[in-house]
Structure formats: C-alpha cells, structure tokens
Amino acid sequence: MLIHMRTTVRLDDGLLEQAKREAKRRGTTLTALIEQGLRLAIRRPRPVDSDARVKLPVSRARGGVIAGVDLNDSAALLDRMDSIG
C-alpha cells in the first residue's frame, strides 16, 4: 500500500515557472516531475572531493599533425575531416 504525504516546498518563482512549463511539455504533473528529480538526485553518486588529486593518463604516441593541417583553422580542419569520412 502506498502512502502519500502532503508537504510544502518553497521554490524560487522562476524555477517554479520553468518546472511547470517542463511538466506541461512532458505531459506530466508538477508533482511527478519533482518526484523524478528527487529520485535522480538521491540515486546519483556523491560528488568526489574537489581537493582529491586525479591522475591523468599521459600519451606516449609519436607523430603529430598531418602535413598541411592547421589546428588553428577550424573551418579547414572540418573540411578535411568531412573529406576523410
């Protein structure tokens, strides 16, 4: 048997309006949208301590950029990539 409890939540006016629009866009209720958000927040792993060190991988690859490719020219780089694939 499910027990539902009524409670009061204070939300920023702008956030409430966004939530109402999103619920309407999804074809659901504001309550269902809030419940879904809470479930996602509770399920998510806790953030890692920002002071913790992260060991980044170091590439040992040799070589470099293909002759004639200028990484500072994004348009030419995209053209080159389009012609390859």
PDB file of N, CA and C in Angstrom:
ATOM      1  N   MET A   1       0.834  -1.168   0.000  1.00  0.00           N
ATOM      2  CA  MET A   1       0.000   0.000   0.000  1.00  0.00           C
ATOM      3  C   MET A   1       0.890   1.245   0.000  1.00  0.00           C
ATOM      4  N   LEU A   2       0.646   2.129  -0.917  1.00  0.00           N
ATOM      5  CA  LEU A   2       1.402   3.379  -0.993  1.00  0.00           C
ATOM      6  C   LEU A   2       0.780   4.428  -0.096  1.00  0.00           C
ATOM      7  N   ILE A   3       1.628   5.111   0.628  1.00  0.00           N
ATOM      8  CA  ILE A   3       1.160   6.207   1.459  1.00  0.00           C
ATOM      9  C   ILE A   3       1.722   7.485   0.880  1.00  0.00           C
ATOM     10  N   HIS A   4       0.862   8.427   0.604  1.00  0.00           N
ATOM     11  CA  HIS A   4       1.279   9.711   0.067  1.00  0.00           C
ATOM     12  C   HIS A   4       1.188  10.742   1.175  1.00  0.00           C
ATOM     13  N   MET A   5       2.165  11.624   1.188  1.00  0.00           N
ATOM     14  CA  MET A   5       2.191  12.655   2.215  1.00  0.00           C
ATOM     15  C   MET A   5       2.196  14.015   1.546  1.00  0.00           C
ATOM     16  N   ARG A   6       1.403  14.903   2.042  1.00  0.00           N
ATOM     17  CA  ARG A   6       1.351  16.259   1.509  1.00  0.00           C
ATOM     18  C   ARG A   6       2.374  17.095   2.271  1.00  0.00           C
ATOM     19  N   THR A   7       3.137  17.891   1.533  1.00  0.00           N
ATOM     20  CA  THR A   7       4.139  18.750   2.164  1.00  0.00           C
ATOM     21  C   THR A   7       4.231  20.070   1.412  1.00  0.00           C
ATOM     22  N   THR A   8       4.848  21.041   2.003  1.00  0.00           N
ATOM     23  CA  THR A   8       5.034  22.344   1.374  1.00  0.00           C
ATOM     24  C   THR A   8       6.502  22.494   1.011  1.00  0.00           C
ATOM     25  N   VAL A   9       6.749  22.914  -0.206  1.00  0.00           N
ATOM     26  CA  VAL A   9       8.113  23.146  -0.673  1.00  0.00           C
ATOM     27  C   VAL A   9       8.176  24.579  -1.185  1.00  0.00           C
ATOM     28  N   ARG A  10       9.173  25.311  -0.750  1.00  0.00           N
ATOM     29  CA  ARG A  10       9.348  26.688  -1.232  1.00  0.00           C
ATOM     30  C   ARG A  10      10.354  26.677  -2.364  1.00  0.00           C
ATOM     31  N   LEU A  11       9.935  27.171  -3.512  1.00  0.00           N
ATOM     32  CA  LEU A  11      10.788  27.222  -4.699  1.00  0.00           C
ATOM     33  C   LEU A  11      10.896  28.658  -5.197  1.00  0.00           C
ATOM     34  N   ASP A  12      12.014  28.960  -5.788  1.00  0.00           N
ATOM     35  CA  ASP A  12      12.192  30.243  -6.462  1.00  0.00           C
ATOM     36  C   ASP A  12      11.106  30.371  -7.530  1.00  0.00           C
ATOM     37  N   ASP A  13      10.511  31.558  -7.651  1.00  0.00           N
ATOM     38  CA  ASP A  13       9.419  31.766  -8.615  1.00  0.00           C
ATOM     39  C   ASP A  13       9.802  31.377 -10.035  1.00  0.00           C
ATOM     40  N   GLY A  14      11.014  31.762 -10.453  1.00  0.00           N
ATOM     41  CA  GLY A  14      11.460  31.440 -11.807  1.00  0.00           C
ATOM     42  C   GLY A  14      11.601  29.940 -12.021  1.00  0.00           C
ATOM     43  N   LEU A  15      12.155  29.252 -11.009  1.00  0.00           N
ATOM     44  CA  LEU A  15      12.313  27.802 -11.097  1.00  0.00           C
ATOM     45  C   LEU A  15      10.963  27.109 -11.152  1.00  0.00           C
ATOM     46  N   LEU A  16      10.020  27.585 -10.349  1.00  0.00           N
ATOM     47  CA  LEU A  16       8.676  27.006 -10.354  1.00  0.00           C
ATOM     48  C   LEU A  16       8.021  27.148 -11.716  1.00  0.00           C
ATOM     49  N   GLU A  17       8.142  28.316 -12.323  1.00  0.00           N
ATOM     50  CA  GLU A  17       7.556  28.518 -13.651  1.00  0.00           C
ATOM     51  C   GLU A  17       8.203  27.606 -14.684  1.00  0.00           C
ATOM     52  N   GLN A  18       9.526  27.477 -14.624  1.00  0.00           N
ATOM     53  CA  GLN A  18      10.226  26.570 -15.553  1.00  0.00           C
ATOM     54  C   GLN A  18       9.747  25.136 -15.354  1.00  0.00           C
ATOM     55  N   ALA A  19       9.607  24.738 -14.093  1.00  0.00           N
ATOM     56  CA  ALA A  19       9.176  23.366 -13.787  1.00  0.00           C
ATOM     57  C   ALA A  19       7.761  23.116 -14.301  1.00  0.00           C
ATOM     58  N   LYS A  20       6.876  24.089 -14.130  1.00  0.00           N
ATOM     59  CA  LYS A  20       5.506  23.932 -14.630  1.00  0.00           C
ATOM     60  C   LYS A  20       5.488  23.778 -16.146  1.00  0.00           C
ATOM     61  N   ARG A  21       6.295  24.619 -16.830  1.00  0.00           N
ATOM     62  CA  ARG A  21       6.356  24.519 -18.298  1.00  0.00           C
ATOM     63  C   ARG A  21       6.918  23.164 -18.729  1.00  0.00           C
ATOM     64  N   GLU A  22       7.953  22.704 -18.019  1.00  0.00           N
ATOM     65  CA  GLU A  22       8.563  21.417 -18.371  1.00  0.00           C
ATOM     66  C   GLU A  22       7.591  20.268 -18.134  1.00  0.00           C
ATOM     67  N   ALA A  23       6.860  20.321 -17.038  1.00  0.00           N
ATOM     68  CA  ALA A  23       5.869  19.274 -16.762  1.00  0.00           C
ATOM     69  C   ALA A  23       4.809  19.254 -17.859  1.00  0.00           C
ATOM     70  N   LYS A  24       4.359  20.435 -18.262  1.00  0.00           N
ATOM     71  CA  LYS A  24       3.350  20.519 -19.324  1.00  0.00           C
ATOM     72  C   LYS A  24       3.915  19.976 -20.638  1.00  0.00           C
ATOM     73  N   ARG A  25       5.175  20.343 -20.944  1.00  0.00           N
ATOM     74  CA  ARG A  25       5.805  19.873 -22.181  1.00  0.00           C
ATOM     75  C   ARG A  25       5.897  18.355 -22.203  1.00  0.00           C
ATOM     76  N   ARG A  26       6.170  17.763 -21.031  1.00  0.00           N
ATOM     77  CA  ARG A  26       6.304  16.303 -20.936  1.00  0.00           C
ATOM     78  C   ARG A  26       4.966  15.597 -20.785  1.00  0.00           C
ATOM     79  N   GLY A  27       3.914  16.380 -20.589  1.00  0.00           N
ATOM     80  CA  GLY A  27       2.593  15.766 -20.410  1.00  0.00           C
ATOM     81  C   GLY A  27       2.461  15.075 -19.067  1.00  0.00           C
ATOM     82  N   THR A  28       3.052  15.658 -18.033  1.00  0.00           N
ATOM     83  CA  THR A  28       3.001  15.068 -16.701  1.00  0.00           C
ATOM     84  C   THR A  28       2.635  16.149 -15.697  1.00  0.00           C
ATOM     85  N   THR A  29       2.553  15.779 -14.442  1.00  0.00           N
ATOM     86  CA  THR A  29       2.221  16.753 -13.406  1.00  0.00           C
ATOM     87  C   THR A  29       3.490  17.338 -12.805  1.00  0.00           C
ATOM     88  N   LEU A  30       3.332  18.474 -12.162  1.00  0.00           N
ATOM     89  CA  LEU A  30       4.449  19.098 -11.459  1.00  0.00           C
ATOM     90  C   LEU A  30       4.949  18.163 -10.359  1.00  0.00           C
ATOM     91  N   THR A  31       4.036  17.523  -9.656  1.00  0.00           N
ATOM     92  CA  THR A  31       4.411  16.588  -8.596  1.00  0.00           C
ATOM     93  C   THR A  31       5.268  15.453  -9.146  1.00  0.00           C
ATOM     94  N   ALA A  32       4.859  14.881 -10.276  1.00  0.00           N
ATOM     95  CA  ALA A  32       5.618  13.780 -10.873  1.00  0.00           C
ATOM     96  C   ALA A  32       7.011  14.241 -11.300  1.00  0.00           C
ATOM     97  N   LEU A  33       7.101  15.451 -11.840  1.00  0.00           N
ATOM     98  CA  LEU A  33       8.390  15.986 -12.259  1.00  0.00           C
ATOM     99  C   LEU A  33       9.307  16.184 -11.050  1.00  0.00           C
ATOM    100  N   ILE A  34       8.774  16.728  -9.969  1.00  0.00           N
ATOM    101  CA  ILE A  34       9.560  16.927  -8.749  1.00  0.00           C
ATOM    102  C   ILE A  34       9.998  15.578  -8.181  1.00  0.00           C
ATOM    103  N   GLU A  35       9.099  14.598  -8.148  1.00  0.00           N
ATOM    104  CA  GLU A  35       9.449  13.264  -7.652  1.00  0.00           C
ATOM    105  C   GLU A  35      10.574  12.654  -8.483  1.00  0.00           C
ATOM    106  N   GLN A  36      10.483  12.797  -9.806  1.00  0.00           N
ATOM    107  CA  GLN A  36      11.516  12.254 -10.691  1.00  0.00           C
ATOM    108  C   GLN A  36      12.864  12.920 -10.409  1.00  0.00           C
ATOM    109  N   GLY A  37      12.856  14.238 -10.248  1.00  0.00           N
ATOM    110  CA  GLY A  37      14.088  14.957  -9.953  1.00  0.00           C
ATOM    111  C   GLY A  37      14.696  14.536  -8.635  1.00  0.00           C
ATOM    112  N   LEU A  38      13.863  14.369  -7.616  1.00  0.00           N
ATOM    113  CA  LEU A  38      14.361  13.916  -6.320  1.00  0.00           C
ATOM    114  C   LEU A  38      14.952  12.515  -6.402  1.00  0.00           C
ATOM    115  N   ARG A  39      14.276  11.631  -7.133  1.00  0.00           N
ATOM    116  CA  ARG A  39      14.806  10.261  -7.284  1.00  0.00           C
ATOM    117  C   ARG A  39      16.172  10.277  -7.971  1.00  0.00           C
ATOM    118  N   LEU A  40      16.303  11.112  -9.011  1.00  0.00           N
ATOM    119  CA  LEU A  40      17.597  11.214  -9.696  1.00  0.00           C
ATOM    120  C   LEU A  40      18.671  11.769  -8.767  1.00  0.00           C
ATOM    121  N   ALA A  41      18.340  12.781  -8.007  1.00  0.00           N
ATOM    122  CA  ALA A  41      19.310  13.393  -7.100  1.00  0.00           C
ATOM    123  C   ALA A  41      19.742  12.419  -6.008  1.00  0.00           C
ATOM    124  N   ILE A  42      18.811  11.629  -5.509  1.00  0.00           N
ATOM    125  CA  ILE A  42      19.126  10.676  -4.448  1.00  0.00           C
ATOM    126  C   ILE A  42      19.939   9.508  -4.987  1.00  0.00           C
ATOM    127  N   ARG A  43      19.659   9.073  -6.195  1.00  0.00           N
ATOM    128  CA  ARG A  43      20.346   7.945  -6.814  1.00  0.00           C
ATOM    129  C   ARG A  43      21.773   8.260  -7.236  1.00  0.00           C
ATOM    130  N   ARG A  44      22.033   9.522  -7.577  1.00  0.00           N
ATOM    131  CA  ARG A  44      23.351   9.920  -8.082  1.00  0.00           C
ATOM    132  C   ARG A  44      24.426   9.725  -7.035  1.00  0.00           C
ATOM    133  N   PRO A  45      25.600   9.273  -7.473  1.00  0.00           N
ATOM    134  CA  PRO A  45      26.692   9.155  -6.515  1.00  0.00           C
ATOM    135  C   PRO A  45      27.093  10.534  -6.001  1.00  0.00           C
ATOM    136  N   ARG A  46      27.570  10.573  -4.789  1.00  0.00           N
ATOM    137  CA  ARG A  46      28.004  11.842  -4.210  1.00  0.00           C
ATOM    138  C   ARG A  46      29.189  12.376  -4.985  1.00  0.00           C
ATOM    139  N   PRO A  47      29.284  13.704  -5.085  1.00  0.00           N
ATOM    140  CA  PRO A  47      30.424  14.289  -5.796  1.00  0.00           C
ATOM    141  C   PRO A  47      31.740  13.955  -5.092  1.00  0.00           C
ATOM    142  N   VAL A  48      32.759  13.762  -5.890  1.00  0.00           N
ATOM    143  CA  VAL A  48      34.084  13.470  -5.373  1.00  0.00           C
ATOM    144  C   VAL A  48      34.650  14.740  -4.754  1.00  0.00           C
ATOM    145  N   ASP A  49      35.410  14.589  -3.694  1.00  0.00           N
ATOM    146  CA  ASP A  49      36.042  15.724  -3.033  1.00  0.00           C
ATOM    147  C   ASP A  49      36.863  16.489  -4.064  1.00  0.00           C
ATOM    148  N   SER A  50      36.603  17.785  -4.176  1.00  0.00           N
ATOM    149  CA  SER A  50      37.270  18.593  -5.198  1.00  0.00           C
ATOM    150  C   SER A  50      38.767  18.730  -4.940  1.00  0.00           C
ATOM    151  N   ASP A  51      39.207  18.452  -3.718  1.00  0.00           N
ATOM    152  CA  ASP A  51      40.635  18.528  -3.408  1.00  0.00           C
ATOM    153  C   ASP A  51      41.375  17.240  -3.750  1.00  0.00           C
ATOM    154  N   ALA A  52      40.619  16.187  -4.051  1.00  0.00           N
ATOM    155  CA  ALA A  52      41.248  14.909  -4.368  1.00  0.00           C
ATOM    156  C   ALA A  52      42.024  15.024  -5.678  1.00  0.00           C
ATOM    157  N   ARG A  53      43.192  14.455  -5.704  1.00  0.00           N
ATOM    158  CA  ARG A  53      44.021  14.504  -6.906  1.00  0.00           C
ATOM    159  C   ARG A  53      43.543  13.462  -7.912  1.00  0.00           C
ATOM    160  N   VAL A  54      43.610  13.836  -9.164  1.00  0.00           N
ATOM    161  CA  VAL A  54      43.237  12.941 -10.256  1.00  0.00           C
ATOM    162  C   VAL A  54      44.480  12.686 -11.081  1.00  0.00           C
ATOM    163  N   LYS A  55      44.758  11.421 -11.347  1.00  0.00           N
ATOM    164  CA  LYS A  55      45.913  11.078 -12.166  1.00  0.00           C
ATOM    165  C   LYS A  55      45.448  10.986 -13.612  1.00  0.00           C
ATOM    166  N   LEU A  56      45.979  11.878 -14.436  1.00  0.00           N
ATOM    167  CA  LEU A  56      45.606  11.910 -15.848  1.00  0.00           C
ATOM    168  C   LEU A  56      46.544  11.019 -16.649  1.00  0.00           C
ATOM    169  N   PRO A  57      46.012  10.312 -17.651  1.00  0.00           N
ATOM    170  CA  PRO A  57      46.869   9.471 -18.483  1.00  0.00           C
ATOM    171  C   PRO A  57      47.777  10.329 -19.359  1.00  0.00           C
ATOM    172  N   VAL A  58      48.953   9.826 -19.625  1.00  0.00           N
ATOM    173  CA  VAL A  58      49.904  10.529 -20.479  1.00  0.00           C
ATOM    174  C   VAL A  58      50.062   9.716 -21.761  1.00  0.00           C
ATOM    175  N   SER A  59      49.869  10.373 -22.889  1.00  0.00           N
ATOM    176  CA  SER A  59      50.009   9.696 -24.176  1.00  0.00           C
ATOM    177  C   SER A  59      51.480   9.516 -24.509  1.00  0.00           C
ATOM    178  N   ARG A  60      51.813   8.344 -24.985  1.00  0.00           N
ATOM    179  CA  ARG A  60      53.185   8.053 -25.418  1.00  0.00           C
ATOM    180  C   ARG A  60      53.254   7.974 -26.947  1.00  0.00           C
ATOM    181  N   ALA A  61      52.188   8.423 -27.606  1.00  0.00           N
ATOM    182  CA  ALA A  61      52.122   8.359 -29.071  1.00  0.00           C
ATOM    183  C   ALA A  61      53.175   9.255 -29.690  1.00  0.00           C
ATOM    184  N   ARG A  62      53.654   8.841 -30.822  1.00  0.00           N
ATOM    185  CA  ARG A  62      54.632   9.631 -31.577  1.00  0.00           C
ATOM    186  C   ARG A  62      53.942  10.149 -32.827  1.00  0.00           C
ATOM    187  N   GLY A  63      54.545  11.084 -33.463  1.00  0.00           N
ATOM    188  CA  GLY A  63      53.991  11.601 -34.712  1.00  0.00           C
ATOM    189  C   GLY A  63      53.597  13.045 -34.545  1.00  0.00           C
ATOM    190  N   GLY A  64      52.452  13.376 -35.017  1.00  0.00           N
ATOM    191  CA  GLY A  64      51.999  14.745 -34.911  1.00  0.00           C
ATOM    192  C   GLY A  64      50.863  14.993 -35.878  1.00  0.00           C
ATOM    193  N   VAL A  65      50.698  16.239 -36.215  1.00  0.00           N
ATOM    194  CA  VAL A  65      49.631  16.642 -37.122  1.00  0.00           C
ATOM    195  C   VAL A  65      50.020  16.280 -38.552  1.00  0.00           C
ATOM    196  N   ILE A  66      49.032  15.882 -39.323  1.00  0.00           N
ATOM    197  CA  ILE A  66      49.266  15.577 -40.740  1.00  0.00           C
ATOM    198  C   ILE A  66      49.738  16.845 -41.437  1.00  0.00           C
ATOM    199  N   ALA A  67      50.690  16.684 -42.332  1.00  0.00           N
ATOM    200  CA  ALA A  67      51.234  17.839 -43.062  1.00  0.00           C
ATOM    201  C   ALA A  67      50.106  18.619 -43.726  1.00  0.00           C
ATOM    202  N   GLY A  68      50.117  19.925 -43.590  1.00  0.00           N
ATOM    203  CA  GLY A  68      49.124  20.774 -44.207  1.00  0.00           C
ATOM    204  C   GLY A  68      47.909  21.051 -43.343  1.00  0.00           C
ATOM    205  N   VAL A  69      47.838  20.428 -42.160  1.00  0.00           N
ATOM    206  CA  VAL A  69      46.707  20.653 -41.269  1.00  0.00           C
ATOM    207  C   VAL A  69      47.085  21.726 -40.259  1.00  0.00           C
ATOM    208  N   ASP A  70      46.269  22.767 -40.198  1.00  0.00           N
ATOM    209  CA  ASP A  70      46.481  23.857 -39.252  1.00  0.00           C
ATOM    210  C   ASP A  70      45.392  23.774 -38.197  1.00  0.00           C
ATOM    211  N   LEU A  71      45.767  23.378 -36.973  1.00  0.00           N
ATOM    212  CA  LEU A  71      44.782  23.208 -35.916  1.00  0.00           C
ATOM    213  C   LEU A  71      44.127  24.520 -35.495  1.00  0.00           C
ATOM    214  N   ASN A  72      44.684  25.643 -35.902  1.00  0.00           N
ATOM    215  CA  ASN A  72      44.100  26.938 -35.588  1.00  0.00           C
ATOM    216  C   ASN A  72      43.044  27.360 -36.605  1.00  0.00           C
ATOM    217  N   ASP A  73      42.901  26.609 -37.695  1.00  0.00           N
ATOM    218  CA  ASP A  73      41.916  26.921 -38.736  1.00  0.00           C
ATOM    219  C   ASP A  73      40.810  25.869 -38.676  1.00  0.00           C
ATOM    220  N   SER A  74      39.804  26.119 -37.816  1.00  0.00           N
ATOM    221  CA  SER A  74      38.770  25.114 -37.585  1.00  0.00           C
ATOM    222  C   SER A  74      37.947  24.803 -38.834  1.00  0.00           C
ATOM    223  N   ALA A  75      37.711  25.784 -39.678  1.00  0.00           N
ATOM    224  CA  ALA A  75      36.922  25.543 -40.893  1.00  0.00           C
ATOM    225  C   ALA A  75      37.661  24.581 -41.824  1.00  0.00           C
ATOM    226  N   ALA A  76      38.948  24.813 -42.023  1.00  0.00           N
ATOM    227  CA  ALA A  76      39.734  23.928 -42.873  1.00  0.00           C
ATOM    228  C   ALA A  76      39.832  22.533 -42.256  1.00  0.00           C
ATOM    229  N   LEU A  77      39.933  22.484 -40.928  1.00  0.00           N
ATOM    230  CA  LEU A  77      40.023  21.207 -40.252  1.00  0.00           C
ATOM    231  C   LEU A  77      38.716  20.416 -40.444  1.00  0.00           C
ATOM    232  N   LEU A  78      37.575  21.085 -40.303  1.00  0.00           N
ATOM    233  CA  LEU A  78      36.298  20.416 -40.527  1.00  0.00           C
ATOM    234  C   LEU A  78      36.154  19.950 -41.978  1.00  0.00           C
ATOM    235  N   ASP A  79      36.587  20.765 -42.927  1.00  0.00           N
ATOM    236  CA  ASP A  79      36.556  20.359 -44.331  1.00  0.00           C
ATOM    237  C   ASP A  79      37.395  19.107 -44.541  1.00  0.00           C
ATOM    238  N   ARG A  80      38.557  19.074 -43.944  1.00  0.00           N
ATOM    239  CA  ARG A  80      39.469  17.932 -44.071  1.00  0.00           C
ATOM    240  C   ARG A  80      38.826  16.678 -43.486  1.00  0.00           C
ATOM    241  N   MET A  81      38.200  16.850 -42.319  1.00  0.00           N
ATOM    242  CA  MET A  81      37.542  15.715 -41.667  1.00  0.00           C
ATOM    243  C   MET A  81      36.358  15.201 -42.484  1.00  0.00           C
ATOM    244  N   ASP A  82      35.604  16.114 -43.106  1.00  0.00           N
ATOM    245  CA  ASP A  82      34.469  15.713 -43.954  1.00  0.00           C
ATOM    246  C   ASP A  82      34.939  14.936 -45.164  1.00  0.00           C
ATOM    247  N   SER A  83      36.081  15.311 -45.711  1.00  0.00           N
ATOM    248  CA  SER A  83      36.568  14.640 -46.919  1.00  0.00           C
ATOM    249  C   SER A  83      37.094  13.241 -46.606  1.00  0.00           C
ATOM    250  N   ILE A  84      37.484  12.997 -45.367  1.00  0.00           N
ATOM    251  CA  ILE A  84      38.002  11.684 -44.972  1.00  0.00           C
ATOM    252  C   ILE A  84      36.857  10.709 -44.736  1.00  0.00           C
ATOM    253  N   GLY A  85      35.828  11.179 -44.069  1.00  0.00           N
ATOM    254  CA  GLY A  85      34.764  10.253 -43.649  1.00  0.00           C
ATOM    255  C   GLY A  85      33.578  10.456 -44.458  1.00  0.00           C
TER     256      GLY A  85
END
